[in-house]
Amino acid sequence: MAYLNEAFLDTLDQLDLGVALVTGDDELQSLNRTMRQLLLRIKGDDLVLSGSDLFVAFGIPPLAPEENQDSRKCEPSGQVLRVNRKRMQVDGRNWLLVQAQDLTGEQQQAKSMNRQISDLLFKVRSRITPVQNAVTLFLKYPDAIAQREAKDLFGISYLELWQLERWLDNLRDFSLLNSGDIGKYIQPNDHDLKELVDAATNSLLQAIQTHDRPVQIRNNIPPDLHAFVDRERLLRVLEGLLLNSVEYCKEEPLIVFSAQERGDRILLSITDNGIGINAEEQGLVFEYGFRAKHPLVHNVSGSGTDLWYSRQILTRMDARIEFTSSPQGSLFTLDVPASHV
Amino acid sequence: MSATILIVDDNHLIRFTTSLLMKQVGLQSLQASSGGEGLAMAKTSKPDAILLDIMMPDMDGWEVLDALNQDPDLAKIPVILFSALDQQTFAGHDMSPSIKTILHKPFHLDQLLMALRIALPDLEV
């Protein structure tokens, strides 16, 4: 402790930086609390007597005699550490300062983000394929495309591009959710809920204008009901729910919005006459990558991330989303903060 | 030589637009929306080549390939793997001799025609 005073060690603990001071004779002089916690996670105890013991625990060789410092990444017992070592001379004595930083959480976060990006890129490539085919057909064989086929091809392209735009916006939010920065970007404000649902409905109806079955969307939300929400993000959530209701429906889709105010909250309900989700799968709908085991689901190129995203982003808006389903259809309930501006 | 190509893909938009492209270059196409359906159509229709998606529910492209390879009649049908997966995904898989090439989604018409010519060298497209 002589050369690393308590205040300095506390500061390093607050930075989650593990520190050990080793004498020129390889004797362990001091360890801070973070380093002890790291050792407990790696080897089950914090009993180390020398620098060599420490390096065995980390699974790295001693610092080579000709080196004055090094920096290594190591993975002892499933932990990911960055270990920096530096020789020093203080009051004519030789010391080795060892710093260790736990990167396990960061690595897991990076892996999770990589997986999300990779999954979404797969879906984006799949979505682009029919659009690219459609464009090729129009450019190369404009006279060979029948009017009916042309309408279908334009419809496909519009819907795919609409969905791609939504996924790219979601991808930006995935990144912000992972980095913990999403709170800085969410901008809740006073919005008329009926108008917001109309905007989502119009956006969807435009995207599915060549849909082969008529789609009915009823907005039964009372006028002058105001929610305190991030408009852009709630719109994207509603558009995703609407598209699910249309795509996962065997009949002519019928979607009904209703809402009621309860104190400082608004309960927004969305019911549909879609295929619903089996009771045993209902608890999984908000899990990342969930896709229901229904043949109709696999005819649609979904991302399996829309509902996961919806719950994540609504939680950050002080809102909640719940789901129930029966063979007659699904009910999503959004509990959002009311605005009394 | 003209040819009939079996498109096996669970995404109906990809099947629809790819079959339209094939029609424009003088090819006939059959469409199957799942691995199981594709296998059954391969048995009954004996297509000249199969455009086979990898990521499909229930029976994926690799399982379809295994089943094709176990049937001496079907093992001879050239297969073009058809996927939006990253290239490295294919590295860990044994490539059976029936796989002639891999067509990555999204693709250009030239890439589709090149893949078909590799699978069917006598094809005139």
Short mmCIF file of C-alpha atoms in Angstrom, two decimals:
data_model
loop_
_atom_site.label_atom_id
_atom_site.label_comp_id
_atom_site.label_asym_id
_atom_site.label_seq_id
_atom_site.Cartn_x
_atom_site.Cartn_y
_atom_site.Cartn_z
CA MET A 1 0.00 0.00 0.00
CA ALA A 2 3.02 2.21 0.42
CA TYR A 3 3.10 3.27 -3.21
CA LEU A 4 -0.58 3.07 -4.11
CA ASN A 5 -2.55 5.08 -1.60
CA GLU A 6 -6.20 4.30 -0.72
CA ALA A 7 -7.66 7.31 -2.55
CA PHE A 8 -5.87 6.40 -5.74
CA LEU A 9 -7.02 2.77 -5.49
CA ASP A 10 -10.61 3.93 -4.89
CA THR A 11 -10.44 6.04 -8.04
CA LEU A 12 -9.24 3.06 -10.05
CA ASP A 13 -12.05 0.94 -8.56
CA GLN A 14 -14.57 3.51 -9.72
CA LEU A 15 -13.14 3.16 -13.21
CA ASP A 16 -13.51 -0.65 -12.93
CA LEU A 17 -9.79 -0.92 -13.47
CA GLY A 18 -8.03 -3.76 -11.62
CA VAL A 19 -4.57 -2.82 -10.39
CA ALA A 20 -1.72 -4.82 -8.80
CA LEU A 21 1.72 -3.64 -7.79
CA VAL A 22 4.51 -6.22 -7.94
CA THR A 23 8.03 -5.72 -6.54
CA GLY A 24 11.21 -6.32 -8.51
CA ASP A 25 11.43 -9.70 -6.66
CA ASP A 26 8.03 -10.76 -8.00
CA GLU A 27 6.38 -10.25 -4.61
CA LEU A 28 2.83 -8.94 -4.70
CA GLN A 29 2.75 -5.59 -2.92
CA SER A 30 -0.91 -4.60 -3.32
CA LEU A 31 -4.20 -5.36 -5.15
CA ASN A 32 -7.22 -3.12 -5.42
CA ARG A 33 -10.80 -4.31 -4.92
CA THR A 34 -11.54 -4.56 -8.65
CA MET A 35 -8.51 -6.83 -9.18
CA ARG A 36 -9.67 -9.06 -6.29
CA GLN A 37 -13.15 -9.32 -7.82
CA LEU A 38 -11.63 -10.23 -11.19
CA LEU A 39 -9.56 -12.98 -9.54
CA LEU A 40 -12.63 -14.31 -7.73
CA ARG A 41 -14.44 -14.58 -11.06
CA ILE A 42 -11.49 -16.24 -12.78
CA LYS A 43 -10.18 -18.70 -10.16
CA GLY A 44 -12.76 -18.73 -7.38
CA ASP A 45 -10.46 -16.97 -4.84
CA ASP A 46 -8.22 -13.93 -4.67
CA LEU A 47 -5.20 -15.71 -3.19
CA VAL A 48 -2.15 -14.61 -5.15
CA LEU A 49 1.27 -14.12 -3.61
CA SER A 50 3.33 -13.04 -6.56
CA GLY A 51 3.21 -11.47 -9.99
CA SER A 52 3.79 -14.96 -11.42
CA ASP A 53 0.65 -16.24 -9.62
CA LEU A 54 -1.30 -13.38 -11.18
CA PHE A 55 -0.08 -14.12 -14.69
CA VAL A 56 -0.85 -17.85 -14.28
CA ALA A 57 -4.39 -16.85 -13.28
CA PHE A 58 -4.66 -14.66 -16.40
CA GLY A 59 -3.10 -17.38 -18.56
CA ILE A 60 -0.33 -15.11 -19.86
CA PRO A 61 3.49 -15.48 -19.66
CA PRO A 62 5.59 -13.16 -17.45
CA LEU A 63 6.67 -9.88 -19.01
CA ALA A 64 9.80 -10.66 -21.04
CA PRO A 65 12.98 -9.30 -19.35
CA GLU A 66 13.85 -7.18 -22.39
CA GLU A 67 10.37 -5.55 -22.42
CA ASN A 68 9.46 -2.49 -20.35
CA GLN A 69 5.74 -2.76 -21.00
CA ASP A 70 3.13 -4.72 -22.91
CA SER A 71 -0.60 -4.96 -23.46
CA ARG A 72 -2.41 -8.28 -23.91
CA LYS A 73 -5.92 -9.50 -24.39
CA CYS A 74 -6.61 -12.76 -22.58
CA GLU A 75 -9.67 -14.91 -21.91
CA PRO A 76 -9.23 -16.78 -18.61
CA SER A 77 -12.27 -18.86 -17.55
CA GLY A 78 -14.58 -17.20 -20.08
CA GLN A 79 -13.72 -13.64 -18.96
CA VAL A 80 -12.27 -11.25 -21.53
CA LEU A 81 -9.52 -9.06 -20.08
CA ARG A 82 -7.17 -6.39 -21.35
CA VAL A 83 -3.97 -6.61 -19.24
CA ASN A 84 -1.40 -3.80 -19.37
CA ARG A 85 1.97 -4.20 -17.64
CA LYS A 86 4.62 -1.54 -17.13
CA ARG A 87 7.99 -1.55 -15.36
CA MET A 88 8.65 1.49 -13.16
CA GLN A 89 11.38 2.78 -10.89
CA VAL A 90 10.32 4.61 -7.73
CA ASP A 91 12.81 5.68 -5.03
CA GLY A 92 15.46 3.54 -6.70
CA ARG A 93 13.34 0.38 -6.46
CA ASN A 94 11.95 -1.64 -9.38
CA TRP A 95 8.22 -2.23 -9.65
CA LEU A 96 5.83 -3.80 -12.09
CA LEU A 97 2.43 -2.13 -12.39
CA VAL A 98 -0.30 -4.48 -13.66
CA GLN A 99 -3.66 -3.14 -14.84
CA ALA A 100 -6.56 -5.38 -15.88
CA GLN A 101 -9.81 -4.27 -17.46
CA ASP A 102 -12.78 -6.60 -17.80
CA LEU A 103 -14.05 -6.42 -21.41
CA THR A 104 -16.46 -9.38 -21.08
CA GLY A 105 -19.62 -7.26 -21.10
CA GLU A 106 -18.38 -5.11 -23.99
CA GLN A 107 -17.46 -8.22 -25.99
CA GLN A 108 -20.89 -9.76 -25.37
CA GLN A 109 -22.54 -6.49 -26.36
CA ALA A 110 -20.46 -6.34 -29.53
CA LYS A 111 -21.32 -9.96 -30.35
CA SER A 112 -25.00 -9.27 -29.77
CA MET A 113 -24.83 -6.22 -32.06
CA ASN A 114 -22.95 -8.19 -34.72
CA ARG A 115 -25.63 -10.87 -34.59
CA GLN A 116 -28.41 -8.31 -34.91
CA ILE A 117 -26.69 -6.63 -37.86
CA SER A 118 -25.96 -9.96 -39.52
CA ASP A 119 -29.55 -11.19 -39.08
CA LEU A 120 -30.97 -7.97 -40.42
CA LEU A 121 -28.57 -7.87 -43.38
CA PHE A 122 -29.71 -11.38 -44.31
CA LYS A 123 -33.31 -10.19 -44.31
CA VAL A 124 -32.43 -6.99 -46.16
CA ARG A 125 -30.69 -8.98 -48.92
CA SER A 126 -33.75 -11.24 -49.15
CA ARG A 127 -36.05 -8.21 -49.37
CA ILE A 128 -33.92 -6.51 -52.03
CA THR A 129 -33.92 -9.60 -54.27
CA PRO A 130 -37.48 -9.30 -55.65
CA VAL A 131 -37.07 -5.52 -56.03
CA GLN A 132 -33.89 -6.01 -58.04
CA ASN A 133 -35.61 -8.68 -60.13
CA ALA A 134 -38.53 -6.33 -60.77
CA VAL A 135 -36.24 -3.50 -61.85
CA THR A 136 -34.31 -5.86 -64.15
CA LEU A 137 -37.55 -6.99 -65.77
CA PHE A 138 -38.67 -3.41 -66.44
CA LEU A 139 -35.29 -2.34 -67.81
CA LYS A 140 -34.53 -5.38 -69.95
CA TYR A 141 -37.96 -6.61 -70.99
CA PRO A 142 -40.35 -3.63 -70.77
CA ASP A 143 -42.59 -4.92 -73.56
CA ALA A 144 -42.84 -8.44 -72.24
CA ILE A 145 -44.43 -7.55 -68.92
CA ALA A 146 -48.20 -7.85 -68.86
CA GLN A 147 -50.14 -5.01 -67.22
CA ARG A 148 -51.23 -7.23 -64.35
CA GLU A 149 -47.66 -8.40 -63.75
CA ALA A 150 -46.41 -4.82 -63.92
CA LYS A 151 -48.85 -3.76 -61.21
CA ASP A 152 -47.76 -6.67 -59.02
CA LEU A 153 -44.09 -5.87 -59.57
CA PHE A 154 -44.54 -2.20 -58.66
CA GLY A 155 -46.56 -3.21 -55.62
CA ILE A 156 -43.89 -5.67 -54.50
CA SER A 157 -41.14 -3.10 -54.95
CA TYR A 158 -42.99 -0.37 -53.05
CA LEU A 159 -43.78 -2.63 -50.10
CA GLU A 160 -40.27 -4.08 -49.93
CA LEU A 161 -38.67 -0.63 -50.01
CA TRP A 162 -41.13 0.67 -47.38
CA GLN A 163 -40.19 -2.26 -45.14
CA LEU A 164 -36.46 -1.79 -45.81
CA GLU A 165 -36.67 1.85 -44.78
CA ARG A 166 -38.32 0.82 -41.49
CA TRP A 167 -35.69 -1.86 -40.83
CA LEU A 168 -32.84 0.58 -41.46
CA ASP A 169 -34.38 2.98 -38.92
CA ASN A 170 -34.73 0.04 -36.52
CA LEU A 171 -31.09 -0.89 -37.13
CA ARG A 172 -30.01 2.62 -36.12
CA ASP A 173 -32.00 2.17 -32.89
CA PHE A 174 -30.52 -1.34 -32.29
CA SER A 175 -27.13 0.33 -32.26
CA LEU A 176 -28.32 3.06 -29.87
CA LEU A 177 -29.96 0.45 -27.61
CA ASN A 178 -26.71 -1.51 -27.49
CA SER A 179 -24.56 1.49 -26.74
CA GLY A 180 -26.99 2.71 -24.08
CA ASP A 181 -27.38 6.03 -25.90
CA ILE A 182 -31.00 5.60 -26.99
CA GLY A 183 -32.28 7.85 -24.19
CA LYS A 184 -30.58 10.86 -25.81
CA TYR A 185 -32.42 10.29 -29.08
CA ILE A 186 -35.95 9.56 -27.87
CA GLN A 187 -37.94 12.78 -28.03
CA PRO A 188 -41.34 12.37 -26.38
CA ASN A 189 -43.81 15.10 -27.04
CA ASP A 190 -47.54 15.79 -27.04
CA HIS A 191 -49.27 13.95 -29.92
CA ASP A 192 -52.92 13.41 -30.82
CA LEU A 193 -53.26 9.61 -30.71
CA LYS A 194 -56.08 9.41 -33.26
CA GLU A 195 -54.08 11.44 -35.76
CA LEU A 196 -50.97 9.33 -35.10
CA VAL A 197 -52.87 6.10 -35.78
CA ASP A 198 -54.28 7.65 -38.99
CA ALA A 199 -50.74 8.49 -40.10
CA ALA A 200 -49.57 4.90 -39.50
CA THR A 201 -52.65 3.55 -41.29
CA ASN A 202 -52.15 5.79 -44.34
CA SER A 203 -48.49 4.86 -44.54
CA LEU A 204 -49.34 1.14 -44.51
CA LEU A 205 -52.24 1.42 -46.97
CA GLN A 206 -49.94 3.24 -49.39
CA ALA A 207 -47.36 0.46 -49.05
CA ILE A 208 -49.84 -2.36 -49.65
CA GLN A 209 -51.90 -0.69 -52.37
CA THR A 210 -51.60 -3.70 -54.68
CA HIS A 211 -52.49 -6.14 -51.91
CA ASP A 212 -54.78 -8.83 -53.31
CA ARG A 213 -57.42 -8.54 -50.56
CA PRO A 214 -59.22 -5.46 -49.25
CA VAL A 215 -57.90 -4.31 -45.89
CA GLN A 216 -60.17 -2.63 -43.34
CA ILE A 217 -58.63 -0.52 -40.61
CA ARG A 218 -61.00 1.16 -38.14
CA ASN A 219 -59.73 3.97 -35.98
CA ASN A 220 -62.14 4.10 -33.00
CA ILE A 221 -59.87 6.26 -30.87
CA PRO A 222 -61.76 9.19 -29.29
CA PRO A 223 -60.69 12.67 -30.44
CA ASP A 224 -58.43 14.83 -28.30
CA LEU A 225 -56.69 11.93 -26.62
CA HIS A 226 -53.07 13.04 -26.35
CA ALA A 227 -50.09 10.80 -25.63
CA PHE A 228 -46.60 11.85 -24.54
CA VAL A 229 -44.52 9.77 -26.96
CA ASP A 230 -41.74 9.85 -29.55
CA ARG A 231 -43.82 10.22 -32.72
CA GLU A 232 -41.37 8.70 -35.23
CA ARG A 233 -40.73 5.62 -33.11
CA LEU A 234 -44.33 4.99 -32.09
CA LEU A 235 -45.34 5.31 -35.75
CA ARG A 236 -42.79 2.65 -36.67
CA VAL A 237 -44.11 0.36 -33.93
CA LEU A 238 -47.71 0.84 -35.13
CA GLU A 239 -46.75 0.31 -38.78
CA GLY A 240 -45.01 -2.95 -37.80
CA LEU A 241 -48.07 -4.16 -35.89
CA LEU A 242 -50.35 -3.21 -38.80
CA LEU A 243 -48.20 -4.99 -41.37
CA ASN A 244 -48.10 -8.14 -39.20
CA SER A 245 -51.90 -8.06 -38.95
CA VAL A 246 -52.23 -7.80 -42.74
CA GLU A 247 -49.55 -10.32 -43.70
CA TYR A 248 -50.48 -12.96 -41.15
CA CYS A 249 -54.16 -13.15 -42.02
CA LYS A 250 -55.94 -15.76 -44.12
CA GLU A 251 -59.08 -13.73 -44.68
CA GLU A 252 -59.75 -10.09 -45.52
CA PRO A 253 -57.82 -8.29 -42.78
CA LEU A 254 -59.84 -6.27 -40.27
CA ILE A 255 -57.87 -4.22 -37.76
CA VAL A 256 -59.51 -2.11 -35.05
CA PHE A 257 -57.84 0.57 -32.94
CA SER A 258 -59.46 1.76 -29.72
CA ALA A 259 -58.18 3.63 -26.69
CA GLN A 260 -59.17 4.79 -23.25
CA GLU A 261 -57.57 7.13 -20.76
CA ARG A 262 -56.84 5.86 -17.25
CA GLY A 263 -55.42 8.59 -15.05
CA ASP A 264 -52.10 9.63 -16.49
CA ARG A 265 -51.97 6.63 -18.85
CA ILE A 266 -53.67 5.68 -22.12
CA LEU A 267 -54.46 2.09 -23.03
CA LEU A 268 -54.31 1.69 -26.80
CA SER A 269 -55.73 -1.60 -28.13
CA ILE A 270 -55.17 -3.09 -31.56
CA THR A 271 -57.21 -6.15 -32.47
CA ASP A 272 -57.06 -8.15 -35.68
CA ASN A 273 -58.60 -11.23 -37.27
CA GLY A 274 -55.24 -12.78 -38.14
CA ILE A 275 -53.97 -16.31 -37.60
CA GLY A 276 -53.05 -15.59 -33.97
CA ILE A 277 -50.25 -17.38 -32.14
CA ASN A 278 -50.36 -20.75 -30.35
CA ALA A 279 -50.70 -20.58 -26.57
CA GLU A 280 -47.28 -22.21 -26.07
CA GLU A 281 -45.58 -19.61 -28.27
CA GLN A 282 -47.33 -16.54 -26.86
CA GLY A 283 -44.74 -15.97 -24.14
CA LEU A 284 -42.03 -15.75 -26.80
CA VAL A 285 -43.44 -13.11 -29.13
CA PHE A 286 -41.26 -10.31 -27.76
CA GLU A 287 -38.09 -12.46 -27.84
CA TYR A 288 -35.40 -11.48 -30.33
CA GLY A 289 -35.75 -13.42 -33.62
CA PHE A 290 -39.14 -14.96 -32.74
CA ARG A 291 -41.16 -16.27 -35.69
CA ALA A 292 -44.32 -18.26 -35.10
CA LYS A 293 -44.46 -21.87 -36.26
CA HIS A 294 -47.23 -21.35 -38.77
CA PRO A 295 -46.91 -22.11 -42.50
CA LEU A 296 -48.24 -18.66 -43.41
CA VAL A 297 -45.51 -16.98 -41.36
CA HIS A 298 -42.79 -18.61 -43.44
CA ASN A 299 -44.23 -17.33 -46.69
CA VAL A 300 -43.49 -13.81 -45.47
CA SER A 301 -39.94 -12.49 -45.27
CA GLY A 302 -40.16 -11.11 -41.72
CA SER A 303 -37.17 -10.11 -39.62
CA GLY A 304 -38.29 -11.62 -36.30
CA THR A 305 -37.18 -8.36 -34.71
CA ASP A 306 -40.18 -6.03 -35.01
CA LEU A 307 -41.92 -7.10 -31.80
CA TRP A 308 -38.65 -7.37 -29.88
CA TYR A 309 -37.82 -3.84 -31.06
CA SER A 310 -41.32 -2.62 -30.18
CA ARG A 311 -41.01 -3.73 -26.57
CA GLN A 312 -37.46 -2.40 -26.23
CA ILE A 313 -38.23 1.03 -27.63
CA LEU A 314 -41.59 1.42 -25.87
CA THR A 315 -39.96 0.62 -22.53
CA ARG A 316 -37.55 3.52 -23.18
CA MET A 317 -40.60 5.75 -23.77
CA ASP A 318 -42.08 4.82 -20.38
CA ALA A 319 -44.63 2.69 -22.26
CA ARG A 320 -45.47 -1.03 -22.28
CA ILE A 321 -46.77 -3.51 -24.81
CA GLU A 322 -48.67 -6.71 -24.03
CA PHE A 323 -50.10 -9.39 -26.24
CA THR A 324 -52.85 -12.00 -26.15
CA SER A 325 -54.07 -14.17 -28.95
CA SER A 326 -56.71 -16.69 -29.92
CA PRO A 327 -57.43 -18.57 -33.16
CA GLN A 328 -59.77 -15.67 -34.01
CA GLY A 329 -56.99 -13.09 -33.92
CA SER A 330 -54.60 -11.11 -31.77
CA LEU A 331 -54.86 -8.23 -29.33
CA PHE A 332 -51.94 -5.90 -28.67
CA THR A 333 -52.31 -3.45 -25.81
CA LEU A 334 -50.01 -0.46 -25.54
CA ASP A 335 -49.91 1.37 -22.24
CA VAL A 336 -48.50 4.84 -23.01
CA PRO A 337 -48.15 8.00 -20.92
CA ALA A 338 -50.94 10.53 -21.42
CA SER A 339 -50.05 14.11 -22.17
CA HIS A 340 -51.80 16.95 -20.39
CA VAL A 341 -49.89 19.77 -22.02
CA MET B 1 -31.22 -26.50 -75.33
CA SER B 2 -34.15 -25.13 -73.34
CA ALA B 3 -34.64 -26.23 -69.77
CA THR B 4 -36.97 -26.44 -66.81
CA ILE B 5 -35.65 -25.05 -63.56
CA LEU B 6 -37.19 -25.85 -60.18
CA ILE B 7 -37.07 -22.82 -57.85
CA VAL B 8 -37.24 -23.86 -54.19
CA ASP B 9 -37.63 -20.85 -51.92
CA ASP B 10 -40.01 -20.08 -49.06
CA ASN B 11 -40.28 -16.42 -50.15
CA HIS B 12 -43.05 -16.20 -52.74
CA LEU B 13 -41.93 -12.79 -54.04
CA ILE B 14 -38.49 -14.17 -54.86
CA ARG B 15 -40.04 -17.21 -56.55
CA PHE B 16 -42.47 -15.05 -58.52
CA THR B 17 -39.93 -12.51 -59.80
CA THR B 18 -37.22 -15.10 -60.49
CA SER B 19 -39.64 -17.23 -62.50
CA LEU B 20 -40.64 -14.12 -64.53
CA LEU B 21 -36.96 -13.50 -65.28
CA MET B 22 -36.54 -17.10 -66.39
CA LYS B 23 -39.57 -16.82 -68.63
CA GLN B 24 -38.03 -13.80 -70.37
CA VAL B 25 -34.87 -15.75 -71.23
CA GLY B 26 -36.87 -18.69 -72.56
CA LEU B 27 -36.70 -21.00 -69.58
CA GLN B 28 -39.56 -22.84 -67.96
CA SER B 29 -39.75 -22.81 -64.21
CA LEU B 30 -41.49 -24.70 -61.47
CA GLN B 31 -41.95 -23.29 -58.00
CA ALA B 32 -41.84 -24.97 -54.62
CA SER B 33 -42.39 -23.05 -51.38
CA SER B 34 -40.66 -25.48 -49.01
CA GLY B 35 -37.91 -28.07 -48.95
CA GLY B 36 -40.40 -30.92 -48.73
CA GLU B 37 -42.44 -29.63 -51.65
CA GLY B 38 -39.27 -29.09 -53.65
CA LEU B 39 -38.14 -32.65 -53.06
CA ALA B 40 -41.54 -34.02 -54.08
CA MET B 41 -41.55 -31.87 -57.26
CA ALA B 42 -38.01 -32.94 -58.10
CA LYS B 43 -39.15 -36.58 -57.94
CA THR B 44 -42.24 -36.10 -60.08
CA SER B 45 -41.03 -33.47 -62.58
CA LYS B 46 -37.31 -34.30 -62.91
CA PRO B 47 -36.24 -30.69 -63.64
CA ASP B 48 -33.03 -29.97 -65.54
CA ALA B 49 -31.64 -27.97 -62.59
CA ILE B 50 -32.68 -26.82 -59.13
CA LEU B 51 -32.30 -23.32 -57.69
CA LEU B 52 -32.28 -24.17 -53.99
CA ASP B 53 -32.66 -21.71 -51.12
CA ILE B 54 -30.80 -22.61 -47.91
CA MET B 55 -32.72 -20.96 -45.07
CA MET B 56 -36.17 -22.52 -45.11
CA PRO B 57 -38.36 -23.70 -42.23
CA ASP B 58 -38.94 -27.39 -41.52
CA MET B 59 -36.59 -28.77 -44.18
CA ASP B 60 -33.72 -26.46 -45.08
CA GLY B 61 -31.66 -26.50 -48.27
CA TRP B 62 -28.93 -28.73 -46.79
CA GLU B 63 -31.51 -31.37 -45.84
CA VAL B 64 -33.02 -31.21 -49.32
CA LEU B 65 -29.55 -31.72 -50.78
CA ASP B 66 -28.96 -34.78 -48.56
CA ALA B 67 -32.27 -36.26 -49.66
CA LEU B 68 -31.52 -35.52 -53.34
CA ASN B 69 -28.10 -37.16 -53.05
CA GLN B 70 -29.58 -40.33 -51.54
CA ASP B 71 -31.78 -40.89 -54.58
CA PRO B 72 -29.65 -42.06 -57.54
CA ASP B 73 -32.07 -40.48 -60.05
CA LEU B 74 -32.14 -37.11 -58.32
CA ALA B 75 -28.47 -36.97 -57.34
CA LYS B 76 -27.62 -36.23 -60.98
CA ILE B 77 -29.70 -33.03 -61.10
CA PRO B 78 -27.39 -30.01 -60.94
CA VAL B 79 -28.12 -27.72 -58.00
CA ILE B 80 -27.49 -23.99 -57.67
CA LEU B 81 -27.48 -22.91 -54.04
CA PHE B 82 -29.42 -19.70 -53.66
CA SER B 83 -29.01 -17.69 -50.51
CA ALA B 84 -28.75 -14.32 -48.78
CA LEU B 85 -26.40 -15.83 -46.18
CA ASP B 86 -22.85 -14.55 -45.85
CA GLN B 87 -20.26 -16.34 -47.95
CA GLN B 88 -18.45 -17.75 -44.89
CA THR B 89 -21.62 -19.66 -43.93
CA PHE B 90 -20.88 -22.10 -46.75
CA ALA B 91 -17.30 -22.72 -45.63
CA GLY B 92 -18.24 -25.23 -42.94
CA HIS B 93 -20.40 -27.36 -45.23
CA ASP B 94 -19.40 -30.27 -47.41
CA MET B 95 -20.15 -29.31 -50.97
CA SER B 96 -21.68 -32.30 -52.73
CA PRO B 97 -20.79 -32.81 -56.42
CA SER B 98 -24.35 -31.88 -57.41
CA ILE B 99 -23.76 -28.29 -56.22
CA LYS B 100 -22.54 -26.50 -59.29
CA THR B 101 -22.36 -22.98 -57.96
CA ILE B 102 -23.72 -20.54 -55.39
CA LEU B 103 -25.93 -17.62 -56.35
CA HIS B 104 -25.99 -14.90 -53.70
CA LYS B 105 -29.13 -12.82 -53.14
CA PRO B 106 -29.67 -10.21 -54.36
CA PHE B 107 -28.36 -11.10 -57.82
CA HIS B 108 -28.12 -9.48 -61.24
CA LEU B 109 -29.61 -11.17 -64.28
CA ASP B 110 -26.09 -11.82 -65.63
CA GLN B 111 -25.21 -13.66 -62.43
CA LEU B 112 -28.34 -15.80 -62.69
CA LEU B 113 -27.58 -16.66 -66.31
CA MET B 114 -23.94 -17.41 -65.48
CA ALA B 115 -25.04 -19.75 -62.66
CA LEU B 116 -27.47 -21.51 -65.01
CA ARG B 117 -24.78 -21.92 -67.67
CA ILE B 118 -22.41 -23.42 -65.09
CA ALA B 119 -25.13 -25.85 -63.98
CA LEU B 120 -26.23 -26.64 -67.54
CA PRO B 121 -23.30 -26.17 -69.95
CA ASP B 122 -25.49 -26.93 -73.01
CA LEU B 123 -27.99 -24.24 -72.10
CA GLU B 124 -28.49 -21.50 -74.69
CA VAL B 125 -29.51 -18.36 -72.81
#
